[in-house]
Coordinates of C-alpha atoms in Angstrom, one line a residue:
X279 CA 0.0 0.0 0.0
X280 CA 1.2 3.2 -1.3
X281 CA 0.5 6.5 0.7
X282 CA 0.9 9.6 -0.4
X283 CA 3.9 11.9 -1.3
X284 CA 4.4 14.3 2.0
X285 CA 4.9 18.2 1.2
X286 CA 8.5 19.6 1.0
X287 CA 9.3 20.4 4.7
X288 CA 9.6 23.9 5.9
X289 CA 13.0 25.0 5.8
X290 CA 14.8 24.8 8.8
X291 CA 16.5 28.4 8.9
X292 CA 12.3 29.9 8.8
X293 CA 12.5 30.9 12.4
X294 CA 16.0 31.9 12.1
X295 CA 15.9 34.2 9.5
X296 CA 12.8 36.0 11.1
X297 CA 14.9 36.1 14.0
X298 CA 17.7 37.8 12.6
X299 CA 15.0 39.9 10.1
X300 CA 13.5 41.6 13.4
X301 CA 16.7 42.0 15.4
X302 CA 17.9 44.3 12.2
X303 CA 14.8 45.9 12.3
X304 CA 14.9 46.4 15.7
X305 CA 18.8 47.5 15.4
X306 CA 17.9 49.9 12.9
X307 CA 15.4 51.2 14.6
X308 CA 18.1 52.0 17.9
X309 CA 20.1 53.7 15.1
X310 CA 18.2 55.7 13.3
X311 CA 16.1 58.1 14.4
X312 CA 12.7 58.5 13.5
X313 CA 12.7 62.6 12.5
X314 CA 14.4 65.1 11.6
X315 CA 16.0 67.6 14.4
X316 CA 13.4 69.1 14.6
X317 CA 12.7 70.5 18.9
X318 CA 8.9 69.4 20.1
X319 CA 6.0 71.1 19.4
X320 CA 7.8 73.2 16.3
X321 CA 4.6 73.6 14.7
X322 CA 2.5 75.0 17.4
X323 CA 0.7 78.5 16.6
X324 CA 2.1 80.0 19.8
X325 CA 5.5 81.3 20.7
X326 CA 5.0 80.2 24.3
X327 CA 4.1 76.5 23.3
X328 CA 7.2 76.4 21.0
X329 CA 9.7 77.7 24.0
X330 CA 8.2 75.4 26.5
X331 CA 10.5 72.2 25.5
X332 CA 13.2 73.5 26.3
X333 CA 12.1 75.3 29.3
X334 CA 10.7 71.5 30.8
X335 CA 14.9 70.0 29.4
X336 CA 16.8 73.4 31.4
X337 CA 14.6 72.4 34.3
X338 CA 15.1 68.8 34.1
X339 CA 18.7 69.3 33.8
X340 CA 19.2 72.1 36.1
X341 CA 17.6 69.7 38.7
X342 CA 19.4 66.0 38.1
X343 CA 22.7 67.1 37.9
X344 CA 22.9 68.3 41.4
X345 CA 20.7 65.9 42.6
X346 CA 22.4 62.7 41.0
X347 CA 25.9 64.2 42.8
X348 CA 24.6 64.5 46.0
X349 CA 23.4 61.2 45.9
X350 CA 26.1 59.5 45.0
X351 CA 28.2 60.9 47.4
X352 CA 26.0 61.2 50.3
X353 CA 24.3 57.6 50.2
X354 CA 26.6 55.4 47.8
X355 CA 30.0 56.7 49.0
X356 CA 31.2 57.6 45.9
X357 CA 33.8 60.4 45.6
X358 CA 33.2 63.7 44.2
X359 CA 35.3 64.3 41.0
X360 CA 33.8 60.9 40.1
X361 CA 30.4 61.4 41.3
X362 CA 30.3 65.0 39.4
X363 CA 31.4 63.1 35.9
X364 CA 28.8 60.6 36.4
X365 CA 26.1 63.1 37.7
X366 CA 27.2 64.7 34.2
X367 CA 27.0 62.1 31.8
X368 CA 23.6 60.6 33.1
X369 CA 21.5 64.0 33.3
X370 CA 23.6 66.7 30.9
X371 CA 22.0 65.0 28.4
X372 CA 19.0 65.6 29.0
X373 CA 19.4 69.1 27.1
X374 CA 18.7 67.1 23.7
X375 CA 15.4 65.7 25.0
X376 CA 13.7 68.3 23.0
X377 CA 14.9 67.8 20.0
X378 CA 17.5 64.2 19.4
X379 CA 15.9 62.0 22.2
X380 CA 17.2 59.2 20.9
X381 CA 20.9 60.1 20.4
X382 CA 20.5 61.0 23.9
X383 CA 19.6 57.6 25.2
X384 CA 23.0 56.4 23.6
X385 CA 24.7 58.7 25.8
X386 CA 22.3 58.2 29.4
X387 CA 21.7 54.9 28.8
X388 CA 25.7 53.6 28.9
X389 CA 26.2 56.4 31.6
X390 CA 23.8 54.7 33.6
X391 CA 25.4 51.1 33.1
X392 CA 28.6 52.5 33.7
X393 CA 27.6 54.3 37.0
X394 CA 25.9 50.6 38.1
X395 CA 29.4 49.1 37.4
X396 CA 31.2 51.9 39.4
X397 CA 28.8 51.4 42.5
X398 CA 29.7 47.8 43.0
X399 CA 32.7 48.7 43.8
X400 CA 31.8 50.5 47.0
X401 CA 30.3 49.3 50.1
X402 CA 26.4 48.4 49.3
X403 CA 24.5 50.5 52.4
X404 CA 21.3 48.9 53.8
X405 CA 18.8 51.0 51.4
X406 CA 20.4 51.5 49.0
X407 CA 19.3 51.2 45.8
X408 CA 20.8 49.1 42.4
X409 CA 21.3 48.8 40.1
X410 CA 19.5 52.3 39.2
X411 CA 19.9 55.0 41.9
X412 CA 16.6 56.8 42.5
X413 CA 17.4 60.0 40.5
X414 CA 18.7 58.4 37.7
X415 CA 15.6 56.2 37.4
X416 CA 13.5 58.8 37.0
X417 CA 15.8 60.9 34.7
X418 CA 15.7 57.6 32.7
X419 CA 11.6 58.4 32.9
X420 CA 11.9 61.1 31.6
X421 CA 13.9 60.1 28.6
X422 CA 11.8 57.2 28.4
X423 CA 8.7 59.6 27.8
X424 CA 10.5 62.1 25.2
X425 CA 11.2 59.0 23.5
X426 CA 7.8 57.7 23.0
X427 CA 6.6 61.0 21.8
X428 CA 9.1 61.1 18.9
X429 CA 9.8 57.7 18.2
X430 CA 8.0 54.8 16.5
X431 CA 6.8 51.7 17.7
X432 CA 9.8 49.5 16.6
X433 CA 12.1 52.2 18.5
X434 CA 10.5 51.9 21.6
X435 CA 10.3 48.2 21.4
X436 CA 14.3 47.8 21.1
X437 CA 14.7 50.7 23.8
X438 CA 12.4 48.8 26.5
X439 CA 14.4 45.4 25.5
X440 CA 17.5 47.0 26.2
X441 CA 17.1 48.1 29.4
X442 CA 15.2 45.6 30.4
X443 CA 18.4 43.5 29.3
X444 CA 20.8 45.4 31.1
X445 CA 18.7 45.2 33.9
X446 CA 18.7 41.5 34.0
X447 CA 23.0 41.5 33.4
X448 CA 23.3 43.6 36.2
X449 CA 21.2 41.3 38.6
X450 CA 22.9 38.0 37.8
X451 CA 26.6 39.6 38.2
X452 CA 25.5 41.7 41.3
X453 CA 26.3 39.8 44.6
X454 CA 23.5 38.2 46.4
X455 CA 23.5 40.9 49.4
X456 CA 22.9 44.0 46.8
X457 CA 19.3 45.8 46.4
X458 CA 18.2 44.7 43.1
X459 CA 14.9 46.0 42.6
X460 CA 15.3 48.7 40.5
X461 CA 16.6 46.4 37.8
X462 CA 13.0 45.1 38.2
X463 CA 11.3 48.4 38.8
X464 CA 12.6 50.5 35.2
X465 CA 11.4 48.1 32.9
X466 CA 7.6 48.2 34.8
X467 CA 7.5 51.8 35.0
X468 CA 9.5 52.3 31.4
X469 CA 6.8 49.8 29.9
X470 CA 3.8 52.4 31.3
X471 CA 5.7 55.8 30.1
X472 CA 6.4 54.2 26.5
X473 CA 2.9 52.9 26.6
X474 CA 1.6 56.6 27.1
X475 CA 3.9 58.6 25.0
X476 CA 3.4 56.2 22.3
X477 CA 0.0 56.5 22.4
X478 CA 0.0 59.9 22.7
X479 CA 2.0 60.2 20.2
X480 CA 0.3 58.2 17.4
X481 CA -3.0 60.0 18.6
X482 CA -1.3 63.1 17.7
X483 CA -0.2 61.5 14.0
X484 CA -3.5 60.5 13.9
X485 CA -5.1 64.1 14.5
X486 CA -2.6 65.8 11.5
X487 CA -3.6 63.3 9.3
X488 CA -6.9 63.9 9.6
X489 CA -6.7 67.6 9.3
X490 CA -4.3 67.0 6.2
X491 CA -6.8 64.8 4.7
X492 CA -9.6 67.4 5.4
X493 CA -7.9 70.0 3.6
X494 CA -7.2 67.8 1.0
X495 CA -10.8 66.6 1.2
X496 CA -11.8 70.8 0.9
X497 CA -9.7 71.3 -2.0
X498 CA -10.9 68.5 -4.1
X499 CA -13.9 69.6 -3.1
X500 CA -13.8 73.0 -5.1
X501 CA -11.8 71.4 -7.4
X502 CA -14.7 69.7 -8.2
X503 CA -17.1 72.3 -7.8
X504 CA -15.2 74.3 -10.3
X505 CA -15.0 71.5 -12.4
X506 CA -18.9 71.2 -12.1
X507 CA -19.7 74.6 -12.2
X508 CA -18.0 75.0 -16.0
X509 CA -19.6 71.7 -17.4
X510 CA -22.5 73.6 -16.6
X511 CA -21.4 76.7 -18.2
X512 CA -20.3 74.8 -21.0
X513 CA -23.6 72.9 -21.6
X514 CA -25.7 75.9 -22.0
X515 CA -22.9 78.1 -24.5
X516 CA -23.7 75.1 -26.6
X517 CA -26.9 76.6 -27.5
X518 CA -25.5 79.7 -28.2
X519 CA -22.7 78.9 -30.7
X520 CA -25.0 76.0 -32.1
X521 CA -27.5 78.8 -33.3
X522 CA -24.5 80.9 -34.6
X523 CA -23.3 77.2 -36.4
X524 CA -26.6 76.5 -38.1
X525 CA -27.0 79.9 -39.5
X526 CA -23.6 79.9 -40.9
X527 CA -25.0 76.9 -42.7
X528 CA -28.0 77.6 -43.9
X529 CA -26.1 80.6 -45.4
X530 CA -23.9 78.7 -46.9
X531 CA -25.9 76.3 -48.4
X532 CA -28.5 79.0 -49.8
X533 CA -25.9 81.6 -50.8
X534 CA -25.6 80.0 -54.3
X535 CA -29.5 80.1 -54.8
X536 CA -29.4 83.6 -53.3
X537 CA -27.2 85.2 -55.0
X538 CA -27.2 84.6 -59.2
X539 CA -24.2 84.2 -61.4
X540 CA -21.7 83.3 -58.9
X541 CA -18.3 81.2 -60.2
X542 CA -17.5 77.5 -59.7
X543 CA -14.5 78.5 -57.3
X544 CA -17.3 80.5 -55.3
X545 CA -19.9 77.7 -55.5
X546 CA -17.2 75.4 -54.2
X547 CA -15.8 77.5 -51.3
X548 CA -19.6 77.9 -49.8
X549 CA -19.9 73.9 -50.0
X550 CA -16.7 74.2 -48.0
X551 CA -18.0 76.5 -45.4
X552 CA -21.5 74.5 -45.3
X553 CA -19.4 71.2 -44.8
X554 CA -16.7 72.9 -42.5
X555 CA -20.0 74.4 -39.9
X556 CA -21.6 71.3 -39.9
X557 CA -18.7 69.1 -39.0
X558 CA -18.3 71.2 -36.3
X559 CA -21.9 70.8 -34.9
X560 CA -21.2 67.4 -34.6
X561 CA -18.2 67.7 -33.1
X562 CA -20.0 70.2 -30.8
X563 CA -22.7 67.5 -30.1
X564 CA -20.4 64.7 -29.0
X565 CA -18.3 67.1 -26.8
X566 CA -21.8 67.8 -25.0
X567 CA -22.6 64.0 -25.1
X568 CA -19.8 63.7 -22.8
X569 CA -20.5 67.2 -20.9
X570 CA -23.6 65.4 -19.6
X571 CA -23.8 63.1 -16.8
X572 CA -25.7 59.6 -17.0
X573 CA -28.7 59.2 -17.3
X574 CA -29.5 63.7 -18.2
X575 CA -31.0 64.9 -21.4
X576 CA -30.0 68.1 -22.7
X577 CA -32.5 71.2 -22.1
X578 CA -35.2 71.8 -24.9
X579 CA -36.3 74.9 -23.9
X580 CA -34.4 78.3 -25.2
X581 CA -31.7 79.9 -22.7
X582 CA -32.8 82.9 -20.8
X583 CA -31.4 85.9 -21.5
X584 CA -32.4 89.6 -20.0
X585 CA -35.9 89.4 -21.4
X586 CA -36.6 87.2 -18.8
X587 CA -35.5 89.2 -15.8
X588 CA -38.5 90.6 -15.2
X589 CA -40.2 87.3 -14.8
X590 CA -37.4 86.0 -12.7
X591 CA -38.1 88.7 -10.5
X592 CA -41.9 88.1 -10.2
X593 CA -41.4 84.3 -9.6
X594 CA -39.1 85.7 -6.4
X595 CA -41.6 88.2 -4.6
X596 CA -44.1 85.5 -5.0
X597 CA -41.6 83.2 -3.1
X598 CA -41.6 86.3 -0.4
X599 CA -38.3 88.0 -1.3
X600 CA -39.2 91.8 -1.6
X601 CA -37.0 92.7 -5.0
X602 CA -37.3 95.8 -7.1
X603 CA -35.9 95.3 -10.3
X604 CA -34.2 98.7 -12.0
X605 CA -33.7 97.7 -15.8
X606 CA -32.0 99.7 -18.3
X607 CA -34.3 101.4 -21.0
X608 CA -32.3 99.7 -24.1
X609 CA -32.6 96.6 -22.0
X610 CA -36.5 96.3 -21.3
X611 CA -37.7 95.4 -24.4
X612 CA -34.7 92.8 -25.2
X613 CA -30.9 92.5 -24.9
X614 CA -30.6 93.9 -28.9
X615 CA -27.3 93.5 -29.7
X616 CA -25.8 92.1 -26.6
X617 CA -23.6 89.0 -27.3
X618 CA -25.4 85.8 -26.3
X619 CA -22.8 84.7 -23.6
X620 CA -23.4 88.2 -21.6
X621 CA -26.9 88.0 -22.3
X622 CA -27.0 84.6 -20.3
X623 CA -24.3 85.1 -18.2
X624 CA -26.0 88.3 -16.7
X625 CA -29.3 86.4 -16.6
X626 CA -27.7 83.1 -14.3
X627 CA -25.7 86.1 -12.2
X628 CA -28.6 87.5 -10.6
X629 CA -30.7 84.3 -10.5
X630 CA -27.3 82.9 -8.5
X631 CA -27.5 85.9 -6.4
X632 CA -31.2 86.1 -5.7
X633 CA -31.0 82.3 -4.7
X634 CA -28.3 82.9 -2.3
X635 CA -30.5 85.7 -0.9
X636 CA -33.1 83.2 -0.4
X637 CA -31.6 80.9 1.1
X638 CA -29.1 83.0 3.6
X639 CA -30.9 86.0 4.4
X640 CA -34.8 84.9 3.6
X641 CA -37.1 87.9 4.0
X642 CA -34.3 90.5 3.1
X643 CA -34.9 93.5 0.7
X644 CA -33.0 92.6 -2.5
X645 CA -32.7 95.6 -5.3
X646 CA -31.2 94.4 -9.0
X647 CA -29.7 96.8 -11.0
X648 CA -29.0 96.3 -14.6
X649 CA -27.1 99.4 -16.4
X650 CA -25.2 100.0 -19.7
X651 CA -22.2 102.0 -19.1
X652 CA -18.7 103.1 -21.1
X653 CA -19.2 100.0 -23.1
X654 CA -20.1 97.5 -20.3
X655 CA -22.9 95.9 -18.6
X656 CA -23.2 96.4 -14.8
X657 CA -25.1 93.6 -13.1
X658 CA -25.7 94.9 -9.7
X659 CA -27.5 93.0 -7.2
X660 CA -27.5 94.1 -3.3
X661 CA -29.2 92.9 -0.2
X662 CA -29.8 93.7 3.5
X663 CA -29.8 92.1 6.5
X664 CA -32.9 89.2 7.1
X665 CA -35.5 91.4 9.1
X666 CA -35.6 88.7 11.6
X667 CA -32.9 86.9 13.5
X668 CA -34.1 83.8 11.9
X669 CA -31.6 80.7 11.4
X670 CA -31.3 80.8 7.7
X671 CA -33.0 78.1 5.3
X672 CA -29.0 76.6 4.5
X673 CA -26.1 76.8 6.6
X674 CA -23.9 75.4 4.1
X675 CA -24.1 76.1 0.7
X676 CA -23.1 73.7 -2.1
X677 CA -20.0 76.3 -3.5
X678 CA -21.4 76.4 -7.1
X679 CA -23.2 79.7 -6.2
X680 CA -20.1 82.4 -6.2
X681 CA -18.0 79.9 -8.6
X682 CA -20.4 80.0 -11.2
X683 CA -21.0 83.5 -11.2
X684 CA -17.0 84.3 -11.6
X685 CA -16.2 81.5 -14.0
X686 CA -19.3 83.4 -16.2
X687 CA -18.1 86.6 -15.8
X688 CA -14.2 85.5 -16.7
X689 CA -15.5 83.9 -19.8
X690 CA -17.1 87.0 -20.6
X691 CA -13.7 88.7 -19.6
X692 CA -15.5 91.2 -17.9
X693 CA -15.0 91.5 -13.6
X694 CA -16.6 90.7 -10.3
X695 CA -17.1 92.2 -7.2
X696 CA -18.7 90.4 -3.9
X697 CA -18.4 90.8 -0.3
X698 CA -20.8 91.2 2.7
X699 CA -21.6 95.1 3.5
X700 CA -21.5 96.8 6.7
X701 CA -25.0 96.7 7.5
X702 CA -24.9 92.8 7.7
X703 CA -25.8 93.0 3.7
X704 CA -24.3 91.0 0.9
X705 CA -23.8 92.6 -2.7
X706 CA -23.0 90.8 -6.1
X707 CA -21.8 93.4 -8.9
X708 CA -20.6 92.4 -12.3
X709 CA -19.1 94.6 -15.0
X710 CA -18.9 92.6 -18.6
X711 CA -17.6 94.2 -21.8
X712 CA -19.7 95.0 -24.8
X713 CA -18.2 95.1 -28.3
X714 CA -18.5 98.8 -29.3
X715 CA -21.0 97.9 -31.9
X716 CA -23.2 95.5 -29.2
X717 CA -23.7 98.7 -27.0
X718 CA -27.3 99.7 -27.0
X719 CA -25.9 102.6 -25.4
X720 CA -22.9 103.6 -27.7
X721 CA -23.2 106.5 -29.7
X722 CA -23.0 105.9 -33.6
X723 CA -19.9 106.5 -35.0
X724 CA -18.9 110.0 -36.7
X725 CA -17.9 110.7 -40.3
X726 CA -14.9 112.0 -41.1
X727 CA -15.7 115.4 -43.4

């Protein structure tokens, strides 16, 4: 009986190389920092809050040094040239908390082994404490702290395992009548401080990313709305240049009936023109094909130019807004000779800024202003304050308001002007050129005698 071929065996080095993969890691981790130089709190809005590292370091060192001498000499016996070098090296250090934590671990952290080394070779007193003397346990808490703040996980992993490796050394060469218990102590308490500053820490990473990804978030947002906004613009200039298309065509194609004897060469050039217009018409119809979103059929009904501002008004006092409408003579009876684009683009202007009216300040009087001037037309619309201190009927508006009214205005090439007033108002004023022959205002040009 035959059984089955096994699988090919794991390979023996599998635990061995993840062994030596994470103790590189970890290495690398000890070695490299993390950041750049950069002190704590860099970034903060306040001069105060960026000076206060390195107030918390001078204090910190100001207050170990001493400290760490006394104690050595006092309670371990040690003398003082050699207790003021080691009171140095294990808190002098701490000046380059704020800013290179970790290269100041490599210098506390071998103080502090040395100094344990130096006190075994003194008399051990009944309380005394080893292989971490009290202040320079929580000097190394302190370090322990500025680390996990700056540091990443990895880091703090190798730092803890370090100490809590030395630690353990130090306890199995120590005689059996030494104090060990702060070789037990630092890597409880260390665990806790690197727990908190790393959490702290990563809550803090956590909090920038979001507020980077929010701004982000904002800005593709009126990317967008931009984007938007234009697609719209560009959907309804379709009409216009579409009209301007298909009479350029029908002239074409009529001018040889139209007009009698003309050449061949003539004849042909029309066809041309005919040909040349209505290939562009349907290049102009599968550009809007892909304007439109999924699903939306184009408008069928003509685009509203000034004619209609009257009725745009009336459909607004009827929704309660009190608007007066002042309209240019020239303009009442139709736009004449305005180009289409300003004709529509002053039309969308104040139904934009009438809409904003309604839905920021309901209830306030709204005047409109519509003016031919040095070759231009002035679209003025202004607003007061809402007669009540009602909570408006949006809070947020969807952006496409203002953006569509400047991207309409720019295409025009013409300016325009908004900003709250000082009354609690809000006023909209566009200025768009008129070709000097469009203006229903512009005088007629004089012959020279």
């Amino acid at each position: 009986m035959s059984t089955s071929p096994a699988g090919p065996p794991p390979p023996a080095d599998g635990l061995l190389s993840a062994a030596r993969r994470n103790l590189r890691e970890l290495a690398h981790g000890l070695s490299h920092a993390s950041h750049p130089s950069t002190p704590l709190l860099a970034g903060a809005p306040k001069r105060w809050q960026r000076l206060l590292p390195y107030v918390v370091v001078l204090a910190l060192t100001a207050t170990f040094i001493p400290v760490t001498i006394t104690v050595l000499t006092s309670q371990y016996g040690v003398p003082g040239a050699l207790a003021g070098a080691l009171g140095v090296a294990q808190a002098a250090p701490l000046l380059m908390l704020a800013h290179r934590p970790l290269q100041t671990w490599w210098i506390i952290f071998p103080a502090d082994v040395m100094g344990a080394l130096v006190l075994l070779a003194h008399p051990d007193g009944r309380h005394d404490v080893w292989p971490w003397t009290a202040p320079g346990l929580v000097a190394y808490l302190f370090l322990l702290l500025a680390l996990g703040l700056r540091e990443t996980r990895r880091t703090l992993v190798a730092v803890w395992a370090a100490t809590a490796l030395a630690g353990a050394v130090l306890h199995l060469v120590a005689p059996a009548e030494r104090n060990t218990g702060s070789a037990l102590l630092l890597p409880i308490l260390g665990a806790v401080v690197l727990v908190i500053g790393g959490a702290v820490r990563e809550r803090s990473e956590a909090t920038r990313r979001l507020a980077e990804q929010e701004t982000i978030s904002e800005a593709e947002r009126a990317q967008r709305t931009l984007l938007e906004e234009r697609t719209r613009i560009a959907r309804e200039l379709h009409d216009v240049v579409a009209h301007h298309m298909s009479v350029i065509t029908v002239q074409a194609d009529s001018a040889p009936y139209r007009i009698s004897g003309l050449p061949d060469p003539a004849r042909e050039e029309f066809a041309s023109i005919a040909a040349a217009a209505r290939e562009s018409l349907g290049e102009m119809r599968r550009l809007l094909s892909v304007l439109r979103s999924d699903g939306t059929e184009g408008d069928r009904a003509p685009q509203p130019g000034l004619d209609r501002l009257q009725q745009l008004v009336e459909a607004t006092v009827r929704a309660g807004l009190p608007v007066e409408l002042s309209l240019a003579t020239e303009l009442a009876a139709g736009p004449g000779e305005v180009p289409p684009a300003v004709d529509l683009s002053a039309y969308r202007i104040v139904q934009e800024a009438l809409a904003n009216v309604v839905r920021h300040a309901p209830g306030a009087r709204t005047q409109v202003s519509v003016r031919v001037a040095d070759g231009h037309l002035n679209v003025l619309v202004v607003n007061g304050p809402a007669p009540k201190p009602a909570s408006p009927l949006e809070t947020a508006g969807t952006g496409h308001g203002l953006v569509g009214m400047r991207e309409r205005v720019r295409l025009t090439g013409g300016t325009l002007d908004t900003g709250p007033l000082p009354d609690g108002g809000f006023r909209v004023a566009a200025r768009m050129p008129l070709p000097p022959s469009a203006s229903p205002s512009a005088p007629p040009p004089s012959e020279d005698l």
